[in-house]
PDB file of C-alpha atoms and ligand atoms in Angstrom:
ATOM      1  CA  MET A 334     -13.420   6.214 -63.778  1.00  0.00           C
ATOM      2  CA  LYS A 335     -12.401   3.480 -61.441  1.00  0.00           C
ATOM      3  CA  ALA A 336     -12.266   5.391 -58.089  1.00  0.00           C
ATOM      4  CA  ASN A 337     -15.219   5.630 -55.756  1.00  0.00           C
ATOM      5  CA  LEU A 338     -16.501   9.107 -55.268  1.00  0.00           C
ATOM      6  CA  ILE A 339     -16.426  10.632 -51.770  1.00  0.00           C
ATOM      7  CA  ASP A 340     -19.743  12.469 -51.833  1.00  0.00           C
ATOM      8  CA  GLY A 341     -19.218  15.778 -49.916  1.00  0.00           C
ATOM      9  CA  LYS A 342     -22.817  16.865 -50.316  1.00  0.00           C
ATOM     10  CA  ALA A 343     -24.131  13.651 -48.708  1.00  0.00           C
ATOM     11  CA  LEU A 344     -21.580  13.572 -46.006  1.00  0.00           C
ATOM     12  CA  ALA A 345     -22.228  17.274 -45.273  1.00  0.00           C
ATOM     13  CA  ALA A 346     -26.003  16.598 -45.075  1.00  0.00           C
ATOM     14  CA  ALA A 347     -25.256  13.835 -42.468  1.00  0.00           C
ATOM     15  CA  VAL A 348     -23.041  16.134 -40.407  1.00  0.00           C
ATOM     16  CA  LYS A 349     -25.699  18.937 -40.567  1.00  0.00           C
ATOM     17  CA  LYS A 350     -28.382  16.472 -39.444  1.00  0.00           C
ATOM     18  CA  ASP A 351     -26.311  15.589 -36.537  1.00  0.00           C
ATOM     19  CA  ALA A 352     -25.725  19.283 -35.780  1.00  0.00           C
ATOM     20  CA  ALA A 353     -29.527  19.876 -35.989  1.00  0.00           C
ATOM     21  CA  GLU A 354     -30.197  17.070 -33.534  1.00  0.00           C
ATOM     22  CA  GLN A 355     -27.740  18.523 -31.156  1.00  0.00           C
ATOM     23  CA  VAL A 356     -29.281  21.987 -31.494  1.00  0.00           C
ATOM     24  CA  ALA A 357     -32.697  20.463 -30.649  1.00  0.00           C
ATOM     25  CA  ALA A 358     -31.268  18.847 -27.601  1.00  0.00           C
ATOM     26  CA  LEU A 359     -29.732  22.197 -26.536  1.00  0.00           C
ATOM     27  CA  GLN A 360     -32.912  24.137 -27.196  1.00  0.00           C
ATOM     28  CA  ALA A 361     -34.769  21.750 -24.935  1.00  0.00           C
ATOM     29  CA  GLN A 362     -32.492  23.144 -22.207  1.00  0.00           C
ATOM     30  CA  GLY A 363     -33.090  26.828 -23.226  1.00  0.00           C
ATOM     31  CA  ILE A 364     -29.918  27.231 -25.278  1.00  0.00           C
ATOM     32  CA  THR A 365     -29.993  28.453 -28.832  1.00  0.00           C
ATOM     33  CA  PRO A 366     -26.604  28.340 -30.552  1.00  0.00           C
ATOM     34  CA  CYS A 367     -25.920  31.600 -32.397  1.00  0.00           C
ATOM     35  CA  LEU A 368     -23.237  32.337 -34.978  1.00  0.00           C
ATOM     36  CA  ALA A 369     -22.274  35.845 -35.895  1.00  0.00           C
ATOM     37  CA  VAL A 370     -20.946  36.232 -39.407  1.00  0.00           C
ATOM     38  CA  VAL A 371     -19.040  39.469 -40.292  1.00  0.00           C
ATOM     39  CA  LEU A 372     -18.616  40.437 -43.839  1.00  0.00           C
ATOM     40  CA  VAL A 373     -16.549  43.507 -44.839  1.00  0.00           C
ATOM     41  CA  GLY A 374     -17.010  44.799 -48.460  1.00  0.00           C
ATOM     42  CA  GLU A 375     -18.711  43.437 -51.543  1.00  0.00           C
ATOM     43  CA  ASP A 376     -16.335  40.611 -52.602  1.00  0.00           C
ATOM     44  CA  PRO A 377     -18.752  38.441 -54.755  1.00  0.00           C
ATOM     45  CA  ALA A 378     -17.174  35.126 -53.650  1.00  0.00           C
ATOM     46  CA  SER A 379     -17.273  36.060 -50.021  1.00  0.00           C
ATOM     47  CA  GLN A 380     -20.918  37.155 -50.249  1.00  0.00           C
ATOM     48  CA  VAL A 381     -21.731  33.753 -51.724  1.00  0.00           C
ATOM     49  CA  TYR A 382     -19.817  31.925 -48.880  1.00  0.00           C
ATOM     50  CA  VAL A 383     -21.580  34.077 -46.237  1.00  0.00           C
ATOM     51  CA  ARG A 384     -25.012  33.406 -47.664  1.00  0.00           C
ATOM     52  CA  GLY A 385     -24.196  29.722 -47.614  1.00  0.00           C
ATOM     53  CA  LYS A 386     -23.178  29.782 -44.025  1.00  0.00           C
ATOM     54  CA  ILE A 387     -26.341  31.646 -42.970  1.00  0.00           C
ATOM     55  CA  ASN A 388     -28.539  29.123 -44.879  1.00  0.00           C
ATOM     56  CA  ASP A 389     -26.721  26.299 -43.230  1.00  0.00           C
ATOM     57  CA  CYS A 390     -27.439  27.866 -39.810  1.00  0.00           C
ATOM     58  CA  ALA A 391     -31.024  28.101 -40.686  1.00  0.00           C
ATOM     59  CA  GLN A 392     -31.121  24.430 -41.675  1.00  0.00           C
ATOM     60  CA  CYS A 393     -29.561  23.328 -38.453  1.00  0.00           C
ATOM     61  CA  GLY A 394     -31.667  25.514 -36.171  1.00  0.00           C
ATOM     62  CA  ILE A 395     -28.683  27.758 -35.445  1.00  0.00           C
ATOM     63  CA  GLN A 396     -29.432  31.379 -34.960  1.00  0.00           C
ATOM     64  CA  SER A 397     -27.348  33.658 -37.234  1.00  0.00           C
ATOM     65  CA  ARG A 398     -26.474  37.316 -36.935  1.00  0.00           C
ATOM     66  CA  SER A 399     -25.220  38.870 -40.148  1.00  0.00           C
ATOM     67  CA  VAL A 400     -22.985  41.919 -39.725  1.00  0.00           C
ATOM     68  CA  ARG A 401     -22.309  43.677 -43.137  1.00  0.00           C
ATOM     69  CA  LEU A 402     -19.753  46.481 -43.069  1.00  0.00           C
ATOM     70  CA  PRO A 403     -18.697  48.745 -45.941  1.00  0.00           C
ATOM     71  CA  GLU A 404     -15.377  48.137 -47.951  1.00  0.00           C
ATOM     72  CA  THR A 405     -13.995  51.391 -46.291  1.00  0.00           C
ATOM     73  CA  THR A 406     -14.333  50.065 -42.785  1.00  0.00           C
ATOM     74  CA  THR A 407     -11.373  50.884 -40.647  1.00  0.00           C
ATOM     75  CA  GLN A 408      -9.390  48.601 -38.579  1.00  0.00           C
ATOM     76  CA  ALA A 409     -10.701  50.297 -35.360  1.00  0.00           C
ATOM     77  CA  GLU A 410     -14.327  50.034 -36.571  1.00  0.00           C
ATOM     78  CA  LEU A 411     -13.912  46.357 -37.395  1.00  0.00           C
ATOM     79  CA  LEU A 412     -12.177  45.715 -34.052  1.00  0.00           C
ATOM     80  CA  ALA A 413     -14.984  47.526 -32.184  1.00  0.00           C
ATOM     81  CA  GLN A 414     -17.602  45.266 -33.909  1.00  0.00           C
ATOM     82  CA  VAL A 415     -15.746  42.066 -33.092  1.00  0.00           C
ATOM     83  CA  GLN A 416     -15.284  43.222 -29.450  1.00  0.00           C
ATOM     84  CA  LYS A 417     -19.084  43.805 -29.269  1.00  0.00           C
ATOM     85  CA  LEU A 418     -19.799  40.315 -30.449  1.00  0.00           C
ATOM     86  CA  ALA A 419     -17.100  38.944 -28.201  1.00  0.00           C
ATOM     87  CA  GLN A 420     -18.790  40.451 -25.115  1.00  0.00           C
ATOM     88  CA  ASP A 421     -22.331  39.452 -26.123  1.00  0.00           C
ATOM     89  CA  PRO A 422     -23.218  36.289 -24.262  1.00  0.00           C
ATOM     90  CA  ALA A 423     -25.953  35.402 -26.775  1.00  0.00           C
ATOM     91  CA  VAL A 424     -23.347  35.039 -29.475  1.00  0.00           C
ATOM     92  CA  HIS A 425     -21.495  31.701 -29.332  1.00  0.00           C
ATOM     93  CA  GLY A 426     -19.395  31.797 -32.430  1.00  0.00           C
ATOM     94  CA  ILE A 427     -17.826  34.654 -34.454  1.00  0.00           C
ATOM     95  CA  LEU A 428     -16.671  34.314 -38.055  1.00  0.00           C
ATOM     96  CA  VAL A 429     -15.000  37.138 -39.823  1.00  0.00           C
ATOM     97  CA  GLN A 430     -15.102  36.261 -43.551  1.00  0.00           C
ATOM     98  CA  LEU A 431     -11.676  36.496 -45.131  1.00  0.00           C
ATOM     99  CA  PRO A 432     -10.021  38.005 -47.040  1.00  0.00           C
ATOM    100  CA  LEU A 433     -10.368  41.507 -45.467  1.00  0.00           C
ATOM    101  CA  PRO A 434      -9.714  44.819 -47.385  1.00  0.00           C
ATOM    102  CA  PRO A 435      -6.035  45.861 -47.416  1.00  0.00           C
ATOM    103  CA  GLN A 436      -6.445  48.557 -44.810  1.00  0.00           C
ATOM    104  CA  ILE A 437      -7.272  45.886 -42.152  1.00  0.00           C
ATOM    105  CA  ASP A 438      -4.691  43.704 -40.422  1.00  0.00           C
ATOM    106  CA  GLU A 439      -6.201  40.300 -40.645  1.00  0.00           C
ATOM    107  CA  LYS A 440      -4.064  38.874 -37.935  1.00  0.00           C
ATOM    108  CA  ALA A 441      -5.104  41.505 -35.358  1.00  0.00           C
ATOM    109  CA  ILE A 442      -8.796  40.860 -36.165  1.00  0.00           C
ATOM    110  CA  ILE A 443      -8.364  37.061 -35.743  1.00  0.00           C
ATOM    111  CA  GLU A 444      -6.605  37.602 -32.562  1.00  0.00           C
ATOM    112  CA  ALA A 445      -9.469  39.814 -31.193  1.00  0.00           C
ATOM    113  CA  ILE A 446     -11.864  36.850 -31.532  1.00  0.00           C
ATOM    114  CA  PRO A 447     -11.815  35.135 -28.070  1.00  0.00           C
ATOM    115  CA  PRO A 448     -10.649  31.491 -28.463  1.00  0.00           C
ATOM    116  CA  GLU A 449     -13.898  30.160 -27.078  1.00  0.00           C
ATOM    117  CA  LYS A 450     -15.940  31.913 -29.866  1.00  0.00           C
ATOM    118  CA  ASP A 451     -13.387  31.192 -32.647  1.00  0.00           C
ATOM    119  CA  VAL A 452     -15.342  28.599 -34.536  1.00  0.00           C
ATOM    120  CA  ASP A 453     -13.030  28.857 -37.642  1.00  0.00           C
ATOM    121  CA  GLY A 454     -10.191  27.552 -35.489  1.00  0.00           C
ATOM    122  CA  PHE A 455      -7.811  30.288 -36.773  1.00  0.00           C
ATOM    123  CA  SER A 456      -6.766  32.075 -33.491  1.00  0.00           C
ATOM    124  CA  PRO A 457      -3.336  31.323 -32.233  1.00  0.00           C
ATOM    125  CA  VAL A 458      -4.698  29.676 -29.048  1.00  0.00           C
ATOM    126  CA  ASN A 459      -6.910  27.144 -31.075  1.00  0.00           C
ATOM    127  CA  VAL A 460      -3.971  26.573 -33.516  1.00  0.00           C
ATOM    128  CA  GLY A 461      -1.598  25.838 -30.449  1.00  0.00           C
ATOM    129  CA  ARG A 462      -4.113  23.598 -28.770  1.00  0.00           C
ATOM    130  CA  MET A 463      -4.563  21.644 -31.925  1.00  0.00           C
ATOM    131  CA  GLN A 464      -0.850  21.291 -32.268  1.00  0.00           C
ATOM    132  CA  ILE A 465      -0.578  19.646 -28.836  1.00  0.00           C
ATOM    133  CA  GLY A 466      -3.698  17.647 -29.276  1.00  0.00           C
ATOM    134  CA  GLU A 467      -5.774  19.603 -26.603  1.00  0.00           C
ATOM    135  CA  PRO A 468      -9.551  20.308 -26.937  1.00  0.00           C
ATOM    136  CA  CYS A 469     -10.123  23.116 -29.340  1.00  0.00           C
ATOM    137  CA  TYR A 470     -12.033  24.098 -32.408  1.00  0.00           C
ATOM    138  CA  LEU A 471     -10.476  22.439 -35.384  1.00  0.00           C
ATOM    139  CA  PRO A 472     -10.301  24.482 -38.617  1.00  0.00           C
ATOM    140  CA  CYS A 473     -13.326  23.535 -40.616  1.00  0.00           C
ATOM    141  CA  THR A 474     -11.608  22.750 -44.031  1.00  0.00           C
ATOM    142  CA  PRO A 475      -8.915  20.366 -42.776  1.00  0.00           C
ATOM    143  CA  ALA A 476     -11.353  18.803 -40.264  1.00  0.00           C
ATOM    144  CA  GLY A 477     -13.756  18.132 -43.090  1.00  0.00           C
ATOM    145  CA  CYS A 478     -10.919  16.477 -45.120  1.00  0.00           C
ATOM    146  CA  ILE A 479     -10.235  14.036 -42.194  1.00  0.00           C
ATOM    147  CA  ARG A 480     -13.967  13.153 -41.928  1.00  0.00           C
ATOM    148  CA  MET A 481     -13.981  12.450 -45.713  1.00  0.00           C
ATOM    149  CA  ILE A 482     -11.049  10.207 -45.441  1.00  0.00           C
ATOM    150  CA  GLU A 483     -12.592   8.406 -42.440  1.00  0.00           C
ATOM    151  CA  SER A 484     -15.774   7.914 -44.435  1.00  0.00           C
ATOM    152  CA  THR A 485     -13.830   5.685 -46.858  1.00  0.00           C
ATOM    153  CA  GLY A 486     -12.784   3.343 -44.035  1.00  0.00           C
ATOM    154  CA  THR A 487      -9.144   4.057 -44.938  1.00  0.00           C
ATOM    155  CA  GLN A 488      -6.833   3.547 -41.932  1.00  0.00           C
ATOM    156  CA  MET A 489      -4.544   6.634 -41.728  1.00  0.00           C
ATOM    157  CA  ALA A 490      -2.095   5.101 -39.243  1.00  0.00           C
ATOM    158  CA  GLY A 491       1.236   4.306 -40.833  1.00  0.00           C
ATOM    159  CA  LYS A 492       0.169   5.534 -44.260  1.00  0.00           C
ATOM    160  CA  HIS A 493       2.151   8.151 -46.295  1.00  0.00           C
ATOM    161  CA  ALA A 494       0.062  11.179 -46.429  1.00  0.00           C
ATOM    162  CA  VAL A 495       1.199  14.055 -48.750  1.00  0.00           C
ATOM    163  CA  VAL A 496      -0.337  17.514 -48.327  1.00  0.00           C
ATOM    164  CA  ILE A 497       0.413  19.971 -51.122  1.00  0.00           C
ATOM    165  CA  GLY A 498       0.162  23.551 -49.695  1.00  0.00           C
ATOM    166  CA  ARG A 499       1.173  24.942 -46.353  1.00  0.00           C
ATOM    167  CA  SER A 500      -1.206  27.766 -45.614  1.00  0.00           C
ATOM    168  CA  ASN A 501      -2.254  28.259 -42.098  1.00  0.00           C
ATOM    169  CA  ILE A 502      -5.889  27.651 -42.895  1.00  0.00           C
ATOM    170  CA  VAL A 503      -5.625  24.549 -45.012  1.00  0.00           C
ATOM    171  CA  GLY A 504      -2.217  22.908 -45.603  1.00  0.00           C
ATOM    172  CA  LYS A 505      -0.524  23.200 -42.219  1.00  0.00           C
ATOM    173  CA  PRO A 506      -3.601  22.151 -40.112  1.00  0.00           C
ATOM    174  CA  ALA A 507      -4.404  19.419 -42.647  1.00  0.00           C
ATOM    175  CA  ALA A 508      -0.830  17.956 -42.134  1.00  0.00           C
ATOM    176  CA  MET A 509      -1.278  18.311 -38.260  1.00  0.00           C
ATOM    177  CA  LEU A 510      -4.528  16.459 -38.186  1.00  0.00           C
ATOM    178  CA  LEU A 511      -3.168  13.653 -40.462  1.00  0.00           C
ATOM    179  CA  LEU A 512      -0.265  13.424 -38.095  1.00  0.00           C
ATOM    180  CA  ALA A 513      -2.639  13.125 -35.201  1.00  0.00           C
ATOM    181  CA  LYS A 514      -4.101  10.185 -36.957  1.00  0.00           C
ATOM    182  CA  ASN A 515      -0.642   8.603 -37.011  1.00  0.00           C
ATOM    183  CA  ALA A 516      -0.103   9.072 -40.787  1.00  0.00           C
ATOM    184  CA  THR A 517       3.493   9.754 -41.896  1.00  0.00           C
ATOM    185  CA  VAL A 518       3.090  13.123 -43.296  1.00  0.00           C
ATOM    186  CA  THR A 519       5.018  15.080 -46.015  1.00  0.00           C
ATOM    187  CA  ILE A 520       4.219  18.702 -46.630  1.00  0.00           C
ATOM    188  CA  CYS A 521       4.852  19.888 -50.198  1.00  0.00           C
ATOM    189  CA  HIS A 522       4.920  23.558 -51.148  1.00  0.00           C
ATOM    190  CA  SER A 523       6.125  25.954 -53.778  1.00  0.00           C
ATOM    191  CA  LYS A 524       9.739  25.262 -52.985  1.00  0.00           C
ATOM    192  CA  THR A 525       9.534  21.482 -52.814  1.00  0.00           C
ATOM    193  CA  GLU A 526      11.878  19.524 -55.020  1.00  0.00           C
ATOM    194  CA  ASN A 527      10.737  16.127 -56.401  1.00  0.00           C
ATOM    195  CA  LEU A 528       7.120  17.064 -55.752  1.00  0.00           C
ATOM    196  CA  GLN A 529       5.887  14.658 -58.497  1.00  0.00           C
ATOM    197  CA  GLU A 530       7.652  11.700 -56.887  1.00  0.00           C
ATOM    198  CA  LEU A 531       6.583  12.516 -53.491  1.00  0.00           C
ATOM    199  CA  CYS A 532       2.964  12.879 -54.580  1.00  0.00           C
ATOM    200  CA  ALA A 533       3.231   9.606 -56.533  1.00  0.00           C
ATOM    201  CA  SER A 534       4.196   7.801 -53.332  1.00  0.00           C
ATOM    202  CA  ALA A 535       1.200   9.092 -51.316  1.00  0.00           C
ATOM    203  CA  ASP A 536      -1.467   6.782 -50.010  1.00  0.00           C
ATOM    204  CA  ILE A 537      -3.449   9.838 -49.046  1.00  0.00           C
ATOM    205  CA  LEU A 538      -2.989  12.909 -51.236  1.00  0.00           C
ATOM    206  CA  VAL A 539      -4.506  16.321 -50.127  1.00  0.00           C
ATOM    207  CA  ALA A 540      -4.224  19.018 -52.598  1.00  0.00           C
ATOM    208  CA  ALA A 541      -4.604  22.618 -51.400  1.00  0.00           C
ATOM    209  CA  VAL A 542      -2.720  24.652 -54.014  1.00  0.00           C
ATOM    210  CA  GLY A 543      -5.200  26.837 -55.650  1.00  0.00           C
ATOM    211  CA  ARG A 544      -4.126  25.877 -59.270  1.00  0.00           C
ATOM    212  CA  ALA A 545      -6.631  24.098 -61.549  1.00  0.00           C
ATOM    213  CA  GLY A 546      -5.446  20.705 -62.687  1.00  0.00           C
ATOM    214  CA  PHE A 547      -2.163  20.962 -60.744  1.00  0.00           C
ATOM    215  CA  VAL A 548      -2.226  17.224 -59.700  1.00  0.00           C
ATOM    216  CA  THR A 549      -1.902  15.116 -62.861  1.00  0.00           C
ATOM    217  CA  GLY A 550      -2.633  11.420 -63.170  1.00  0.00           C
ATOM    218  CA  GLU A 551       1.039  10.525 -62.954  1.00  0.00           C
ATOM    219  CA  MET A 552       1.156  12.063 -59.528  1.00  0.00           C
ATOM    220  CA  VAL A 553      -1.407   9.771 -58.084  1.00  0.00           C
ATOM    221  CA  LYS A 554      -0.344   6.355 -56.689  1.00  0.00           C
ATOM    222  CA  ARG A 555      -2.689   3.438 -57.703  1.00  0.00           C
ATOM    223  CA  GLY A 556      -5.240   2.999 -55.014  1.00  0.00           C
ATOM    224  CA  ALA A 557      -4.664   6.394 -53.211  1.00  0.00           C
ATOM    225  CA  VAL A 558      -7.325   8.365 -51.491  1.00  0.00           C
ATOM    226  CA  VAL A 559      -7.342  11.850 -53.113  1.00  0.00           C
ATOM    227  CA  ILE A 560      -8.841  14.859 -51.388  1.00  0.00           C
ATOM    228  CA  ASP A 561      -9.112  17.909 -53.580  1.00  0.00           C
ATOM    229  CA  VAL A 562      -9.426  21.141 -51.574  1.00  0.00           C
ATOM    230  CA  GLY A 563      -8.741  23.572 -54.487  1.00  0.00           C
ATOM    231  CA  ILE A 564     -11.483  25.976 -55.689  1.00  0.00           C
ATOM    232  CA  ASN A 565     -10.552  27.583 -58.912  1.00  0.00           C
ATOM    233  CA  ARG A 566     -12.872  29.478 -61.213  1.00  0.00           C
ATOM    234  CA  GLY A 567     -12.013  28.665 -64.690  1.00  0.00           C
ATOM    235  CA  ALA A 568     -12.369  30.859 -67.822  1.00  0.00           C
ATOM    236  CA  ASP A 569     -15.485  28.889 -68.441  1.00  0.00           C
ATOM    237  CA  GLY A 570     -16.980  30.308 -65.321  1.00  0.00           C
ATOM    238  CA  LYS A 571     -17.069  26.787 -63.713  1.00  0.00           C
ATOM    239  CA  LEU A 572     -15.320  25.766 -60.459  1.00  0.00           C
ATOM    240  CA  HIS A 573     -12.347  23.442 -60.923  1.00  0.00           C
ATOM    241  CA  GLY A 574     -10.231  21.538 -58.275  1.00  0.00           C
ATOM    242  CA  ASP A 575      -6.512  21.332 -58.013  1.00  0.00           C
ATOM    243  CA  VAL A 576      -6.703  17.729 -59.343  1.00  0.00           C
ATOM    244  CA  ASP A 577      -7.098  16.549 -62.911  1.00  0.00           C
ATOM    245  CA  PHE A 578     -10.125  14.607 -61.788  1.00  0.00           C
ATOM    246  CA  GLU A 579     -10.560  12.326 -64.839  1.00  0.00           C
ATOM    247  CA  ALA A 580      -6.959  11.201 -64.842  1.00  0.00           C
ATOM    248  CA  ALA A 581      -6.682  10.851 -61.123  1.00  0.00           C
ATOM    249  CA  ALA A 582      -9.960   8.883 -60.869  1.00  0.00           C
ATOM    250  CA  GLU A 583      -8.366   6.292 -63.152  1.00  0.00           C
ATOM    251  CA  LYS A 584      -5.852   5.452 -60.445  1.00  0.00           C
ATOM    252  CA  ALA A 585      -7.249   6.442 -57.046  1.00  0.00           C
ATOM    253  CA  SER A 586      -9.408   4.219 -54.930  1.00  0.00           C
ATOM    254  CA  TRP A 587     -11.319   7.275 -53.598  1.00  0.00           C
ATOM    255  CA  ILE A 588     -11.583  10.784 -54.785  1.00  0.00           C
ATOM    256  CA  THR A 589     -13.489  14.009 -53.963  1.00  0.00           C
ATOM    257  CA  PRO A 590     -15.183  15.960 -56.705  1.00  0.00           C
ATOM    258  CA  VAL A 591     -15.122  19.738 -57.139  1.00  0.00           C
ATOM    259  CA  PRO A 592     -17.722  21.131 -56.599  1.00  0.00           C
ATOM    260  CA  GLY A 593     -19.534  18.874 -54.158  1.00  0.00           C
ATOM    261  CA  GLY A 594     -16.602  17.718 -52.316  1.00  0.00           C
ATOM    262  CA  VAL A 595     -14.576  19.561 -49.555  1.00  0.00           C
ATOM    263  CA  GLY A 596     -16.580  22.665 -49.900  1.00  0.00           C
ATOM    264  CA  PRO A 597     -19.966  21.483 -48.379  1.00  0.00           C
ATOM    265  CA  MET A 598     -18.040  19.531 -45.745  1.00  0.00           C
ATOM    266  CA  THR A 599     -16.239  22.727 -44.651  1.00  0.00           C
ATOM    267  CA  ARG A 600     -19.517  24.504 -44.173  1.00  0.00           C
ATOM    268  CA  ALA A 601     -20.972  21.551 -42.280  1.00  0.00           C
ATOM    269  CA  MET A 602     -18.061  21.396 -39.873  1.00  0.00           C
ATOM    270  CA  LEU A 603     -18.685  25.073 -38.997  1.00  0.00           C
ATOM    271  CA  MET A 604     -22.052  24.131 -37.757  1.00  0.00           C
ATOM    272  CA  LEU A 605     -20.578  21.541 -35.526  1.00  0.00           C
ATOM    273  CA  ASN A 606     -18.160  23.847 -34.088  1.00  0.00           C
ATOM    274  CA  THR A 607     -20.902  26.429 -33.371  1.00  0.00           C
ATOM    275  CA  VAL A 608     -22.963  23.928 -31.609  1.00  0.00           C
ATOM    276  CA  GLU A 609     -20.000  22.894 -29.550  1.00  0.00           C
ATOM    277  CA  ALA A 610     -19.264  26.550 -28.736  1.00  0.00           C
ATOM    278  CA  ALA A 611     -22.790  27.049 -27.309  1.00  0.00           C
ATOM    279  CA  ARG A 612     -22.530  23.783 -25.393  1.00  0.00           C
ATOM    280  CA  ARG A 613     -19.209  24.892 -23.750  1.00  0.00           C
ATOM    281  CA  ALA A 614     -20.583  28.419 -23.057  1.00  0.00           C
ATOM    282  CA  ALA A 615     -23.454  26.879 -21.237  1.00  0.00           C
ATOM    283  CA  GLY A 616     -21.139  24.343 -19.496  1.00  0.00           C
ATOM    284  CA  VAL A 617     -23.460  21.389 -20.531  1.00  0.00           C
TER     285      VAL A 617
HETATM  286  P1  NAD B 456      -2.815  29.783 -50.368  1.00  0.00           P
HETATM  287  O1  NAD B 456      -2.718  30.405 -51.658  1.00  0.00           O
HETATM  288  O2  NAD B 456      -2.674  30.441 -49.084  1.00  0.00           O
HETATM  289  O3  NAD B 456      -1.785  28.505 -50.249  1.00  0.00           O
HETATM  290  C1  NAD B 456      -1.423  27.762 -51.494  1.00  0.00           C
HETATM  291  C2  NAD B 456      -0.312  26.814 -51.102  1.00  0.00           C
HETATM  292  O4  NAD B 456       0.048  26.214 -52.202  1.00  0.00           O
HETATM  293  C3  NAD B 456       1.002  27.593 -50.590  1.00  0.00           C
HETATM  294  O5  NAD B 456       1.307  27.119 -49.305  1.00  0.00           O
HETATM  295  C4  NAD B 456       2.072  27.279 -51.605  1.00  0.00           C
HETATM  296  O6  NAD B 456       3.273  26.994 -51.020  1.00  0.00           O
HETATM  297  C5  NAD B 456       1.486  26.031 -52.360  1.00  0.00           C
HETATM  298  N1  NAD B 456       1.872  26.131 -53.737  1.00  0.00           N
HETATM  299  C6  NAD B 456       1.613  27.226 -54.671  1.00  0.00           C
HETATM  300  N2  NAD B 456       2.260  26.966 -55.817  1.00  0.00           N
HETATM  301  C7  NAD B 456       2.752  25.734 -55.728  1.00  0.00           C
HETATM  302  C8  NAD B 456       3.572  24.908 -56.568  1.00  0.00           C
HETATM  303  N3  NAD B 456       3.810  25.242 -57.847  1.00  0.00           N
HETATM  304  N4  NAD B 456       3.900  23.757 -56.135  1.00  0.00           N
HETATM  305  C9  NAD B 456       3.698  23.349 -54.816  1.00  0.00           C
HETATM  306  N5  NAD B 456       2.971  24.071 -53.984  1.00  0.00           N
HETATM  307  C10 NAD B 456       2.506  25.215 -54.471  1.00  0.00           C
HETATM  308  O7  NAD B 456      -4.197  28.978 -50.464  1.00  0.00           O
HETATM  309  P2  NAD B 456      -5.177  28.257 -49.455  1.00  0.00           P
HETATM  310  O8  NAD B 456      -5.910  29.321 -48.631  1.00  0.00           O
HETATM  311  O9  NAD B 456      -4.405  27.232 -48.627  1.00  0.00           O
HETATM  312  O10 NAD B 456      -6.235  27.470 -50.498  1.00  0.00           O
HETATM  313  C11 NAD B 456      -5.741  26.536 -51.365  1.00  0.00           C
HETATM  314  C12 NAD B 456      -6.897  26.310 -52.253  1.00  0.00           C
HETATM  315  O11 NAD B 456      -7.965  25.642 -51.504  1.00  0.00           O
HETATM  316  C13 NAD B 456      -7.479  27.367 -53.014  1.00  0.00           C
HETATM  317  O12 NAD B 456      -7.871  26.922 -54.292  1.00  0.00           O
HETATM  318  C14 NAD B 456      -8.708  27.772 -52.043  1.00  0.00           C
HETATM  319  O13 NAD B 456      -9.690  28.467 -52.827  1.00  0.00           O
HETATM  320  C15 NAD B 456      -9.105  26.460 -51.667  1.00  0.00           C
HETATM  321  N6  NAD B 456      -9.844  26.460 -50.474  1.00  0.00           N
HETATM  322  C16 NAD B 456     -10.978  25.662 -50.423  1.00  0.00           C
HETATM  323  C17 NAD B 456     -11.643  25.579 -49.190  1.00  0.00           C
HETATM  324  C18 NAD B 456     -12.909  24.685 -49.185  1.00  0.00           C
HETATM  325  O14 NAD B 456     -13.739  24.822 -48.390  1.00  0.00           O
HETATM  326  N7  NAD B 456     -13.034  23.767 -50.257  1.00  0.00           N
HETATM  327  C19 NAD B 456     -11.261  26.201 -48.074  1.00  0.00           C
HETATM  328  C20 NAD B 456     -10.136  26.981 -48.126  1.00  0.00           C
HETATM  329  C21 NAD B 456      -9.417  27.061 -49.324  1.00  0.00           C
END
């Protein structure tokens, strides 16, 4: 391996330390940030994610409120829960863990979260504000990716950044945030022609595909910064990224591992957004 490792765990620890210091300062003013986490059903991966977020809150001194609802919850019942949290002044951030069961319209639920409590940054208002560069809550995974690139000292301005994936929660916002850093951005997706060549010309390569080992060594430019967002559980029960790590690390200058890369940073960024929500609610 020639590349330097971007240590997501260490960076996340630093971000959470920063969040904890901000929480302490807010508490001195009588404000305790509070995040409500809503989980519908028993999806094992979602349960792990929710537990992680609640632990992170405890580490940072953020209060958490866990709302667990059965798999059979109706759209109306979930909407009522979200509206209750929306109206509760003690709750600063609301996170509804996705995916939701099929009887529930995800879009309607996300839209029911008031923009000022939308710490996931998924609501149309926050997405629009990000697009035009207005203050907003940035979606945690792409914001974490940018922090990771910044941590390497790499200048993004003028560089060719290629994002593989165009989902609303990762690919598209990652591309927008890279553009905001003045990178020249290419978005690749399932219909892209010449994907290999495009990736091989990337100074910064962000993979958010959801396929283990999708990015091969040949797709990595020598000296590139490689950010692997993918989380894929292999037949071996282990987590794998979208990037063939060993091959890519031979050519990249910097690379994120999976696990221990983007995942911990995503969770840490959620803590920062929650602190910010509490600060804005209190007008301090
Ligand atoms: P998604 O399934 O919504 O999107 C995948 C994207 O990949 C699509 O836009 C699609 O066009 C593209 N794609 C699929 N096949 C392709 C192909 N053959 N060639 C080129 N592009 C192709 O997934 P998502 O929600 O964006 O998540 C992507 C991955 O990131 C998943 O593995 C997910 O688990 C992971 N993820 C990780 C974190 C984290 O915190 N680390 C957060 C969110 C998602």
